[in-house]
Short mmCIF file of C-alpha atoms in Angstrom, two decimals:
data_model
loop_
_atom_site.label_atom_id
_atom_site.label_comp_id
_atom_site.label_asym_id
_atom_site.label_seq_id
_atom_site.Cartn_x
_atom_site.Cartn_y
_atom_site.Cartn_z
CA GLY G 1000 -73.18 17.15 -18.28
CA GLN G 1001 -74.98 18.07 -21.46
CA ASN G 1002 -78.49 19.48 -21.64
CA ILE G 1003 -80.11 20.84 -24.76
CA ASP G 1004 -83.67 22.13 -24.86
CA GLN G 1005 -85.86 22.96 -27.79
CA PRO G 1006 -89.65 23.07 -28.20
CA THR G 1007 -91.24 19.76 -29.12
CA GLU G 1008 -93.62 21.06 -31.76
CA MET G 1009 -94.36 24.19 -33.71
CA THR G 1010 -96.89 25.08 -36.40
CA ALA G 1011 -96.68 27.87 -38.93
CA THR G 1012 -98.34 28.98 -42.13
CA GLU G 1013 -96.92 28.70 -45.63
CA GLY G 1014 -95.11 31.91 -46.55
CA ALA G 1015 -94.62 33.00 -42.94
CA ILE G 1016 -91.47 33.21 -40.76
CA VAL G 1017 -90.78 30.88 -37.86
CA GLN G 1018 -88.08 30.92 -35.20
CA ILE G 1019 -87.05 27.71 -33.47
CA ASN G 1020 -85.16 28.28 -30.23
CA CYS G 1021 -82.49 26.13 -28.62
CA THR G 1022 -80.93 26.57 -25.19
CA TYR G 1023 -77.95 24.53 -24.01
CA GLN G 1024 -75.90 23.82 -20.94
CA THR G 1025 -72.79 21.87 -21.81
CA SER G 1026 -69.46 21.16 -20.22
CA GLY G 1027 -67.61 22.11 -23.42
CA PHE G 1028 -68.40 23.91 -26.63
CA ASN G 1029 -66.80 23.76 -30.08
CA GLY G 1030 -69.81 24.92 -32.05
CA LEU G 1031 -73.55 24.55 -32.59
CA PHE G 1032 -75.19 22.84 -35.49
CA TRP G 1033 -78.71 22.80 -36.91
CA TYR G 1034 -79.91 19.83 -38.89
CA GLN G 1035 -83.15 19.12 -40.72
CA GLN G 1036 -84.65 15.65 -40.61
CA HIS G 1037 -87.64 14.53 -42.60
CA ALA G 1038 -89.59 11.57 -41.26
CA GLY G 1039 -87.79 8.31 -41.95
CA GLU G 1040 -84.74 10.00 -43.41
CA ALA G 1041 -81.25 10.99 -42.25
CA PRO G 1042 -80.48 14.38 -40.76
CA THR G 1043 -79.09 16.90 -43.24
CA PHE G 1044 -76.80 19.76 -42.31
CA LEU G 1045 -78.34 23.25 -42.29
CA SER G 1046 -75.96 25.59 -40.40
CA TYR G 1047 -72.99 25.88 -38.07
CA ASN G 1048 -72.24 28.65 -35.56
CA VAL G 1049 -69.10 28.92 -33.51
CA LEU G 1050 -68.96 32.73 -32.97
CA ASP G 1051 -71.73 34.91 -31.63
CA GLY G 1052 -74.01 36.47 -34.21
CA LEU G 1053 -76.15 35.65 -37.16
CA GLU G 1054 -75.27 33.33 -40.07
CA GLU G 1055 -77.53 33.71 -43.10
CA LYS G 1056 -77.92 31.13 -45.78
CA GLY G 1057 -80.74 31.73 -48.18
CA ARG G 1058 -84.12 31.29 -46.45
CA PHE G 1059 -82.47 29.92 -43.35
CA SER G 1060 -80.54 31.90 -40.71
CA SER G 1061 -79.01 30.77 -37.47
CA PHE G 1062 -78.08 32.88 -34.45
CA LEU G 1063 -75.80 32.12 -31.52
CA SER G 1064 -75.15 33.75 -28.13
CA ARG G 1065 -72.51 31.76 -26.31
CA SER G 1066 -72.81 33.82 -23.10
CA LYS G 1067 -76.50 32.99 -22.91
CA GLY G 1068 -76.24 29.43 -24.16
CA TYR G 1069 -78.81 30.23 -26.76
CA SER G 1070 -79.34 29.73 -30.45
CA TYR G 1071 -82.21 30.02 -32.84
CA LEU G 1072 -82.97 28.89 -36.39
CA LEU G 1073 -85.00 31.29 -38.45
CA LEU G 1074 -86.88 30.03 -41.46
CA LYS G 1075 -88.33 32.57 -43.88
CA GLU G 1076 -90.88 32.26 -46.65
CA LEU G 1077 -91.98 28.89 -45.33
CA GLN G 1078 -92.78 26.17 -47.84
CA MET G 1079 -94.74 22.99 -47.34
CA LYS G 1080 -91.55 21.02 -47.83
CA ASP G 1081 -90.09 22.68 -44.70
CA SER G 1082 -92.34 20.46 -42.59
CA ALA G 1083 -89.74 18.36 -40.78
CA SER G 1084 -87.93 17.91 -37.50
CA TYR G 1085 -85.20 20.47 -36.74
CA LEU G 1086 -82.33 19.27 -34.54
CA CYS G 1087 -80.04 21.49 -32.48
CA ALA G 1088 -76.68 19.92 -31.69
CA VAL G 1089 -73.68 21.07 -29.65
CA SER G 1090 -70.24 19.84 -30.64
CA ASN G 1091 -67.57 19.18 -28.02
CA ALA G 1092 -64.26 17.40 -28.75
CA GLY G 1093 -65.72 15.65 -31.77
CA LYS G 1094 -68.84 14.44 -30.08
CA SER G 1095 -72.18 16.05 -30.89
CA THR G 1096 -75.00 16.12 -28.35
CA PHE G 1097 -78.43 16.53 -29.96
CA GLY G 1098 -81.66 18.01 -28.61
CA ASP G 1099 -84.79 15.92 -29.09
CA GLY G 1100 -85.74 18.02 -32.10
CA THR G 1101 -88.56 20.37 -32.94
CA THR G 1102 -91.26 19.05 -35.26
CA LEU G 1103 -92.40 21.85 -37.52
CA THR G 1104 -95.68 21.56 -39.39
CA VAL G 1105 -96.28 24.05 -42.18
CA LYS G 1106 -99.95 24.57 -43.07
CA PRO G 1107 -101.31 26.07 -46.26
CA ASN D 582 -69.04 11.87 -54.92
CA ALA D 583 -70.71 9.19 -52.82
CA GLY D 584 -72.03 10.14 -49.43
CA VAL D 585 -71.99 8.09 -46.27
CA MET D 586 -73.20 4.55 -47.01
CA GLN D 587 -74.91 2.31 -44.56
CA ASN D 588 -76.12 -1.21 -45.01
CA PRO D 589 -78.39 -2.89 -44.59
CA ARG D 590 -81.10 -0.19 -44.67
CA HIS D 591 -83.50 -2.46 -42.87
CA LEU D 592 -82.62 -5.38 -40.62
CA VAL D 593 -84.96 -7.77 -38.84
CA ARG D 594 -83.62 -10.00 -36.07
CA ARG D 595 -85.20 -12.28 -33.49
CA ARG D 596 -84.43 -11.87 -29.86
CA GLY D 597 -81.04 -13.36 -29.00
CA GLN D 598 -79.58 -13.05 -32.49
CA GLU D 599 -76.70 -10.80 -33.50
CA ALA D 600 -77.02 -7.61 -35.57
CA ARG D 601 -74.19 -6.21 -37.65
CA LEU D 602 -74.54 -2.74 -39.01
CA ARG D 603 -72.06 -1.37 -41.53
CA CYS D 604 -71.00 2.18 -42.37
CA SER D 605 -68.67 3.41 -45.09
CA PRO D 606 -67.68 7.04 -44.53
CA MET D 607 -67.45 9.63 -47.24
CA LYS D 608 -64.29 9.55 -49.28
CA GLY D 609 -61.52 11.37 -47.46
CA HIS D 610 -63.26 11.10 -44.10
CA SER D 611 -61.44 9.33 -41.30
CA HIS D 612 -63.83 9.98 -38.43
CA VAL D 613 -66.94 7.96 -37.87
CA TYR D 614 -69.78 8.45 -35.36
CA TRP D 615 -72.70 6.20 -34.48
CA TYR D 616 -76.01 7.44 -33.15
CA ARG D 617 -79.21 5.71 -32.14
CA GLN D 618 -82.65 7.19 -32.60
CA LEU D 619 -85.69 5.71 -30.93
CA PRO D 620 -89.14 6.52 -32.42
CA GLU D 621 -90.23 10.10 -31.65
CA GLU D 622 -86.90 10.87 -29.96
CA GLY D 623 -83.69 12.65 -30.81
CA LEU D 624 -80.35 11.27 -31.80
CA LYS D 625 -78.29 9.79 -28.97
CA PHE D 626 -74.52 9.61 -29.36
CA MET D 627 -73.06 6.14 -29.05
CA VAL D 628 -69.43 6.10 -30.16
CA TYR D 629 -66.77 8.10 -32.04
CA LEU D 630 -64.05 6.25 -33.89
CA GLN D 631 -61.06 6.96 -36.08
CA LYS D 632 -59.29 4.32 -38.07
CA GLU D 633 -58.36 1.50 -35.69
CA ASN D 634 -59.12 3.60 -32.63
CA ILE D 635 -62.10 4.22 -30.39
CA ILE D 636 -61.97 7.90 -29.33
CA ASP D 637 -65.15 8.19 -27.24
CA GLU D 638 -67.53 5.38 -26.39
CA SER D 639 -69.31 7.09 -23.56
CA GLY D 640 -72.71 6.54 -25.19
CA MET D 641 -72.32 2.80 -25.73
CA PRO D 642 -74.25 0.43 -23.48
CA LYS D 643 -71.73 -1.48 -21.37
CA GLU D 644 -72.90 -4.90 -22.52
CA ARG D 645 -73.72 -6.48 -25.90
CA PHE D 646 -72.67 -3.46 -27.99
CA SER D 647 -69.31 -3.05 -29.69
CA ALA D 648 -67.90 -0.96 -32.55
CA GLU D 649 -64.86 -1.01 -34.72
CA PHE D 650 -63.37 0.90 -37.59
CA PRO D 651 -60.59 -1.25 -39.07
CA LYS D 652 -57.74 0.00 -41.23
CA GLU D 653 -59.49 -1.47 -44.27
CA GLY D 654 -63.21 -1.72 -44.76
CA PRO D 655 -66.29 -0.19 -43.22
CA SER D 656 -67.02 0.63 -39.60
CA ILE D 657 -69.08 -2.04 -37.90
CA LEU D 658 -71.56 -1.65 -35.05
CA ARG D 659 -72.29 -5.03 -33.53
CA ILE D 660 -75.13 -5.82 -31.16
CA GLN D 661 -75.08 -9.25 -29.63
CA GLN D 662 -78.11 -11.08 -28.21
CA VAL D 663 -80.51 -8.40 -29.39
CA VAL D 664 -83.58 -7.52 -27.32
CA ARG D 665 -86.78 -5.73 -28.34
CA GLY D 666 -85.50 -2.49 -26.80
CA ASP D 667 -82.71 -2.41 -29.39
CA SER D 668 -85.28 -1.69 -32.11
CA ALA D 669 -84.34 1.73 -33.42
CA ALA D 670 -82.76 3.60 -36.29
CA TYR D 671 -78.99 3.59 -36.18
CA PHE D 672 -77.29 6.42 -37.98
CA CYS D 673 -73.64 6.70 -38.90
CA ALA D 674 -71.97 10.03 -39.65
CA SER D 675 -68.54 10.93 -40.85
CA SER D 676 -66.31 14.02 -40.80
CA PRO D 677 -63.07 14.80 -42.56
CA THR D 678 -60.45 16.08 -40.15
CA SER D 679 -59.86 16.50 -36.46
CA GLY D 680 -63.51 16.35 -35.63
CA LEU D 681 -63.41 19.17 -33.10
CA SER D 682 -66.00 21.21 -34.95
CA ASP D 683 -66.33 19.62 -38.32
CA THR D 684 -69.71 19.10 -39.83
CA GLN D 685 -70.89 15.50 -39.62
CA TYR D 686 -72.53 14.04 -42.69
CA PHE D 687 -75.11 11.39 -42.01
CA GLY D 688 -75.81 8.14 -43.75
CA PRO D 689 -79.35 7.00 -44.52
CA GLY D 690 -79.51 4.85 -41.37
CA THR D 691 -80.20 1.24 -40.60
CA ARG D 692 -83.61 0.51 -39.15
CA LEU D 693 -83.32 -2.48 -36.81
CA THR D 694 -86.48 -4.35 -35.84
CA VAL D 695 -86.23 -7.01 -33.17
CA LEU D 696 -89.06 -9.46 -33.13
#
């Protein structure tokens, strides 16, 4: 079976750093994705991890530990436009299983 | 370089009618995925298709729902005899190659409302 857990909601202040955690238990693993989804819009790709370690891309970084079934998305220098839902997804044989998403609210 | 196209963007149907949702993948992409998203919930996988083949339909309800991706033309998700519980956003995504770990690019979604 597939089980992906992430916090439902988080709040942070503009300019700060926030870490969104994701734990997973899946029957197969070909990689872990993070997507951003603004209300009423389609998810957009943020990052992909298949090997353990940290992947950095501008203000966003993503970390993966396959042995622990754990990933996090790190957002630095938060901006108001970063207020959105962040989706963790595990890929297996072409099929992606998504968590329910973490709604991040950035306050001034 | 057009992205994934979905139409219609909004669809209203009365209970018992049929809903047809269309998805044109990105150019060069041969793999299509359909997801359903209920309000305040995450994306739920429905079906994974390649041209003329259904690869994985483990997320499709057993009745009333069907999907196809013909050799020519868009992928179609068909919902027969819609019920109020079918009201949701339906997203299509596409990927370019084997699909094992390829990034999926999402279309804007079709928001289905069943009256």
